[in-house]
Coordinates of C-alpha atoms and ligand atoms in Angstrom, one line a residue:
M1 CA -1.2 12.6 17.0
S2 CA 2.1 15.3 16.7
E3 CA 5.3 15.4 18.6
S4 CA 5.7 17.5 20.5
G5 CA 3.7 20.1 18.3
S6 CA 5.7 19.8 15.5
R7 CA 5.1 17.5 12.5
P8 CA 5.7 13.5 12.9
V9 CA 7.5 12.4 9.4
A10 CA 5.4 10.2 7.5
A11 CA 8.1 8.2 4.5
V12 CA 5.1 6.5 1.9
V13 CA 7.5 4.2 -0.8
G14 CA 5.5 4.4 -3.7
G15 CA 4.7 8.0 -2.9
G16 CA 5.0 9.2 -6.1
N17 CA 1.3 7.8 -7.3
G18 CA -2.0 6.7 -7.5
I19 CA -2.9 5.3 -3.8
G20 CA 0.4 6.6 -2.4
A21 CA 0.3 9.6 -4.0
T22 CA -2.9 10.3 -2.5
V23 CA -1.7 9.4 0.8
C24 CA 0.5 11.4 1.1
R25 CA -1.6 14.5 0.0
L26 CA -3.7 13.1 3.0
M27 CA -1.0 12.5 5.0
H28 CA 0.0 15.9 4.6
A29 CA -3.1 17.4 4.9
R30 CA -3.3 15.7 8.1
G31 CA -0.1 17.3 10.0
W32 CA 2.3 14.7 8.8
R33 CA 5.7 16.2 7.4
V34 CA 6.2 13.5 4.1
A35 CA 9.3 12.1 2.7
V36 CA 8.3 10.8 -0.8
A37 CA 10.2 7.4 -2.6
D38 CA 9.5 5.9 -5.5
I39 CA 11.3 4.6 -8.0
D40 CA 9.4 6.5 -10.3
G41 CA 11.9 9.7 -9.0
E42 CA 10.4 13.0 -10.6
A43 CA 7.0 11.8 -9.1
A44 CA 8.0 11.2 -6.1
G45 CA 10.3 15.0 -6.3
R46 CA 6.7 16.1 -8.2
V47 CA 4.3 15.3 -5.4
A48 CA 6.8 16.0 -2.5
R49 CA 7.2 19.8 -4.2
K50 CA 3.6 20.5 -3.4
L51 CA 3.2 19.7 0.4
D52 CA 6.9 21.0 1.0
G53 CA 8.6 16.9 2.0
F54 CA 11.7 15.4 0.8
G55 CA 11.3 13.1 -2.6
C56 CA 13.5 10.7 -4.2
A57 CA 14.1 8.2 -6.1
L58 CA 14.1 4.7 -4.5
D59 CA 13.7 1.0 -5.3
I60 CA 12.4 -0.8 -3.0
A61 CA 13.9 -4.2 -4.0
D62 CA 17.1 -3.1 -3.4
E63 CA 18.1 -3.1 0.1
A64 CA 21.4 -0.9 0.5
A65 CA 19.7 1.8 -1.4
V66 CA 16.6 0.8 1.3
E67 CA 19.2 1.4 3.2
E68 CA 20.4 4.4 2.7
A69 CA 17.0 6.3 1.6
A70 CA 16.1 5.0 5.9
E71 CA 19.0 7.1 7.0
R72 CA 18.8 10.4 4.3
I73 CA 15.7 10.6 5.1
E74 CA 15.9 11.1 9.0
R75 CA 19.0 13.0 8.9
E76 CA 16.7 15.3 6.6
A77 CA 13.3 15.2 7.8
G78 CA 13.7 13.7 11.0
P79 CA 12.8 10.5 13.3
V80 CA 10.2 8.1 10.8
A81 CA 6.8 7.4 13.3
A82 CA 5.4 6.1 9.9
L83 CA 6.0 4.4 7.1
V84 CA 3.4 3.6 4.3
V85 CA 4.2 0.6 1.7
S86 CA 2.4 0.8 -1.1
A87 CA 5.0 0.1 -3.9
A88 CA 3.8 -2.2 -6.0
V89 CA 4.0 -4.2 -9.9
F90 CA 1.3 -5.6 -11.3
Q91 CA 0.7 -9.0 -13.7
D92 CA -1.1 -9.6 -17.1
I93 CA -3.6 -12.1 -17.3
V94 CA -1.6 -15.4 -18.3
P95 CA -2.5 -18.7 -17.5
A96 CA -0.5 -20.8 -14.8
E97 CA 1.7 -23.1 -16.8
D98 CA 2.4 -20.7 -19.6
L99 CA 3.6 -17.9 -15.8
P100 CA 8.0 -17.7 -16.5
V101 CA 9.1 -18.0 -13.1
D102 CA 11.0 -15.3 -13.9
E103 CA 8.0 -12.7 -14.0
W104 CA 6.7 -14.7 -10.7
E105 CA 9.6 -13.9 -9.8
R106 CA 10.1 -10.3 -10.3
I107 CA 6.8 -9.7 -8.4
L108 CA 7.2 -11.5 -5.8
R109 CA 10.4 -9.3 -5.5
V110 CA 9.0 -5.6 -5.8
N111 CA 5.9 -6.6 -3.8
L112 CA 6.8 -9.4 -1.5
T113 CA 11.0 -8.4 -0.4
G114 CA 10.5 -5.1 -0.8
T115 CA 8.1 -4.7 1.4
L116 CA 9.8 -6.6 4.4
I117 CA 12.9 -4.4 3.3
A118 CA 11.1 -1.5 3.6
N119 CA 9.7 -2.7 7.0
K120 CA 13.4 -4.0 8.1
A121 CA 14.8 -0.7 7.5
F122 CA 12.5 1.9 8.3
G123 CA 10.8 -1.0 11.3
R124 CA 14.6 -1.4 12.8
R125 CA 15.0 2.7 14.0
M126 CA 11.3 2.9 15.3
V127 CA 12.0 -0.1 17.4
G128 CA 15.4 1.4 18.5
R129 CA 13.1 4.9 19.6
G130 CA 9.8 2.9 21.0
R131 CA 7.7 4.4 19.1
G132 CA 5.8 3.6 15.3
S133 CA 3.5 2.0 12.7
V134 CA 3.9 0.7 9.9
V135 CA 1.4 0.4 6.9
N136 CA 1.7 -1.8 4.4
I137 CA -1.2 -1.7 1.1
A138 CA -1.8 -6.1 0.3
S139 CA -5.0 -5.9 -2.0
I140 CA -8.0 -8.0 -1.9
A141 CA -6.0 -10.3 -4.2
A142 CA -4.8 -11.5 -1.4
F143 CA -7.7 -13.4 0.0
S144 CA -9.7 -14.1 -3.6
S145 CA -8.9 -17.0 -6.4
M146 CA -8.3 -14.9 -9.4
P147 CA -6.1 -14.9 -12.0
A148 CA -3.5 -13.2 -10.7
Q149 CA -1.6 -16.2 -10.0
A150 CA 1.7 -14.0 -8.5
Y151 CA 0.4 -10.8 -7.8
G152 CA -2.1 -12.5 -5.6
A153 CA 0.7 -14.8 -3.6
S154 CA 2.6 -12.1 -3.5
K155 CA -0.1 -9.9 -1.5
A156 CA -0.9 -12.8 0.9
G157 CA 2.3 -12.7 1.4
V158 CA 2.2 -8.9 3.0
V159 CA -0.6 -10.0 4.9
H160 CA 1.5 -12.8 6.3
L161 CA 3.5 -10.6 7.0
T162 CA 2.9 -7.6 8.6
R163 CA 0.6 -10.4 11.5
N164 CA 4.4 -11.8 11.9
L165 CA 5.7 -8.0 11.8
A166 CA 3.3 -7.1 14.0
G167 CA 3.6 -9.5 16.6
E168 CA 7.4 -9.4 17.1
W169 CA 7.8 -5.4 17.1
G170 CA 4.4 -5.0 19.4
H171 CA 6.2 -5.1 22.5
A172 CA 8.5 -2.4 21.0
G173 CA 5.9 -0.2 21.0
V174 CA 5.6 -0.3 16.8
R175 CA 3.0 -1.5 15.1
V176 CA 2.1 -2.8 12.1
N177 CA -1.1 -3.4 9.3
A178 CA -2.0 -4.0 6.5
V179 CA -4.9 -2.4 4.0
S180 CA -6.4 -3.9 1.4
P181 CA -7.9 -1.5 -1.6
G182 CA -10.4 -3.5 -3.7
S183 CA -10.2 -1.8 -6.8
T184 CA -9.8 1.8 -6.3
L185 CA -10.1 4.5 -9.3
V186 CA -6.0 5.3 -10.2
P187 CA -5.4 6.7 -13.4
R188 CA -3.7 3.3 -13.3
V189 CA -6.8 1.2 -13.7
E190 CA -9.1 4.9 -15.2
A191 CA -6.7 3.6 -18.0
R192 CA -7.3 0.1 -17.6
L193 CA -10.7 0.4 -17.8
D194 CA -10.4 2.8 -21.4
S195 CA -8.6 0.4 -22.8
G196 CA -11.3 -2.0 -22.0
R197 CA -9.2 -4.8 -20.7
Y198 CA -12.1 -5.7 -17.7
A199 CA -15.2 -8.1 -18.8
A200 CA -17.6 -5.9 -16.7
H201 CA -17.2 -2.8 -14.8
P202 CA -15.3 -3.9 -11.4
G203 CA -17.6 -1.3 -9.6
E204 CA -21.1 -4.7 -10.9
F205 CA -19.3 -6.2 -8.5
T206 CA -18.8 -4.4 -5.0
A207 CA -22.5 -4.4 -2.6
L208 CA -22.1 -0.1 -3.1
G209 CA -22.4 -1.0 -6.4
R210 CA -18.7 1.5 -8.0
M211 CA -15.9 1.5 -7.4
V212 CA -13.2 2.6 -4.3
E213 CA -12.1 6.0 -4.7
P214 CA -7.8 7.1 -3.4
N215 CA -9.2 9.2 -0.9
E216 CA -10.7 5.9 1.0
V217 CA -8.3 4.2 0.8
A218 CA -6.2 6.9 2.3
E219 CA -8.7 7.6 4.7
A220 CA -7.9 4.4 6.0
V221 CA -3.8 4.2 5.9
E222 CA -3.9 7.6 7.8
F223 CA -5.9 6.2 10.2
L224 CA -4.1 3.4 10.8
A225 CA -0.6 5.1 10.6
S226 CA -2.1 7.8 13.8
D227 CA -2.3 7.5 17.2
R228 CA -6.1 7.2 17.1
S229 CA -5.8 3.6 16.0
S230 CA -3.1 3.3 18.3
A231 CA -4.4 -0.6 20.1
I232 CA -4.9 -1.6 16.4
T233 CA -1.9 -4.1 14.8
G234 CA -1.3 -7.0 12.7
Q235 CA -4.9 -6.6 11.1
N236 CA -5.6 -6.0 7.6
L237 CA -8.2 -3.5 6.4
V238 CA -9.9 -4.3 3.7
V239 CA -11.6 -1.2 2.2
D240 CA -12.8 -2.6 -1.5
A241 CA -16.7 -1.2 -0.8
G242 CA -18.2 -4.2 0.0
W243 CA -16.6 -6.6 -2.8
E244 CA -15.7 -9.2 -1.5
I245 CA -19.4 -9.9 1.1
A246 CA -21.0 -9.7 -2.5
A247 CA -19.1 -12.2 -4.0
T248 CA -21.3 -14.2 -2.7
W249 CA -24.6 -13.4 -4.1
A250 CA -23.3 -14.2 -7.5
Q251 CA -25.5 -17.4 -7.7
F252 CA -27.6 -16.1 -6.2
G253 CA -27.9 -13.3 -9.1
G254 CA -26.1 -10.6 -6.8
V255 CA -26.9 -7.8 -4.9
R256 CA -30.3 -5.9 -4.2
K257 CA -30.5 -3.5 -6.4
F258 CA -32.9 -0.1 -5.3
Ligands
NAD301 N1 -5.5 0.6 -7.5 C1 -6.0 -0.5 -7.3 O1 -7.2 -1.0 -8.0 C2 -5.6 -1.7 -6.2 C3 -6.4 -2.3 -5.7 C4 -6.3 -3.3 -4.9 C5 -4.7 -2.9 -3.8 N2 -3.3 -1.8 -4.5 C6 -2.0 -2.0 -4.1 O2 -2.1 -0.4 -4.1 C7 -1.0 0.1 -4.4 C8 -0.8 1.2 -4.9 O3 -1.5 1.1 -6.2 P1 -2.0 1.5 -7.9 O4 -2.9 1.6 -7.8 O5 -1.4 3.4 -6.7 O6 -0.9 1.4 -8.5 P2 0.4 3.0 -8.7 O7 1.1 1.9 -10.2 O8 -0.2 4.2 -9.8 O9 1.2 3.4 -8.3 C9 2.6 2.0 -7.6 C10 3.9 3.0 -6.9 O10 4.1 1.8 -7.3 C11 5.8 2.4 -7.7 N3 6.5 0.8 -7.8 C12 7.1 0.2 -8.6 N4 7.6 -0.2 -8.7 C13 8.5 -0.3 -7.5 C14 9.9 0.1 -6.7 N5 10.5 -1.5 -7.3 N6 10.5 0.8 -5.8 C15 10.1 1.8 -5.3 N7 7.9 2.0 -6.1 C16 8.2 1.6 -6.4 C17 5.4 2.9 -8.6 O11 6.0 4.1 -10.0 C18 4.0 3.7 -8.3 O12 4.2 4.6 -7.4 C19 -0.7 -1.2 -4.7 O13 0.3 -1.5 -3.5 C20 -0.9 -2.1 -5.0 O14 -0.7 -3.3 -5.0 C21 -4.2 -1.2 -5.7

């Protein structure tokens, strides 16, 4: 994985909290030098300091700021070998007919356009060097119907954008993949569970009978970021504890329990 014995650099956008922060810790433990970027600059700094990495405040939806951050990260930390995009905003459950268009646009802007912006800024540099790996975090909401109109559409867009960029940049030695987590036990989701906002525990609906741990998503991300996945591009790796395959069992009373 390492380039000439030194730590390869990974930039993690949205690395200040949740899955992104776990990705930063796991990648550091596996020998990467991590640059952490997040709109929550304090959180990015906190994660970066513990990993002896580079942290910065960054709004992924701001193209000029992302371009500037890519330039700064490469100047201070070195050429970015892997980009991980974990930044996203979420939506409340509302009937589609009551969803404000402004809210739809805000979610699409951060989750989908932001992913494009980050992929462009770091991908251009990877293409110039003839190597690199991008991992965009999508979601099971990308391919399943649920009451999250804008969020689901944004994540479906992320998967499709990933496939398009993989086709476009493959000959330049740049791979682009997605990871789609199911319900993952990050502090934000734990708070939701505690507040009773879920009608039932998400783990009830998976084949494995439990939710996903952030580290399990991070393992998939690090695999796709590293040369261990050197022939894999344009794919969407689902890490959902078997949520997708268990869905069709509902009409038979749910998956078999032991
Ligand atoms: N946790 C889950 O159950 C779950 C399930 C499926 C997909 N995902 C996806 O995993 C990724 C991480 O989610 P999470 O659950 O860890 O959430 P989280 O809220 O803990 O982390 C998201 C991070 O993105 C940052 N962010 C938000 N807007 C930003 C912006 N404009 N610019 C830069 N950073 C921004 C936040 O500050 C935060 O640090 C997201 O892409 C999410 O859609 C999560």
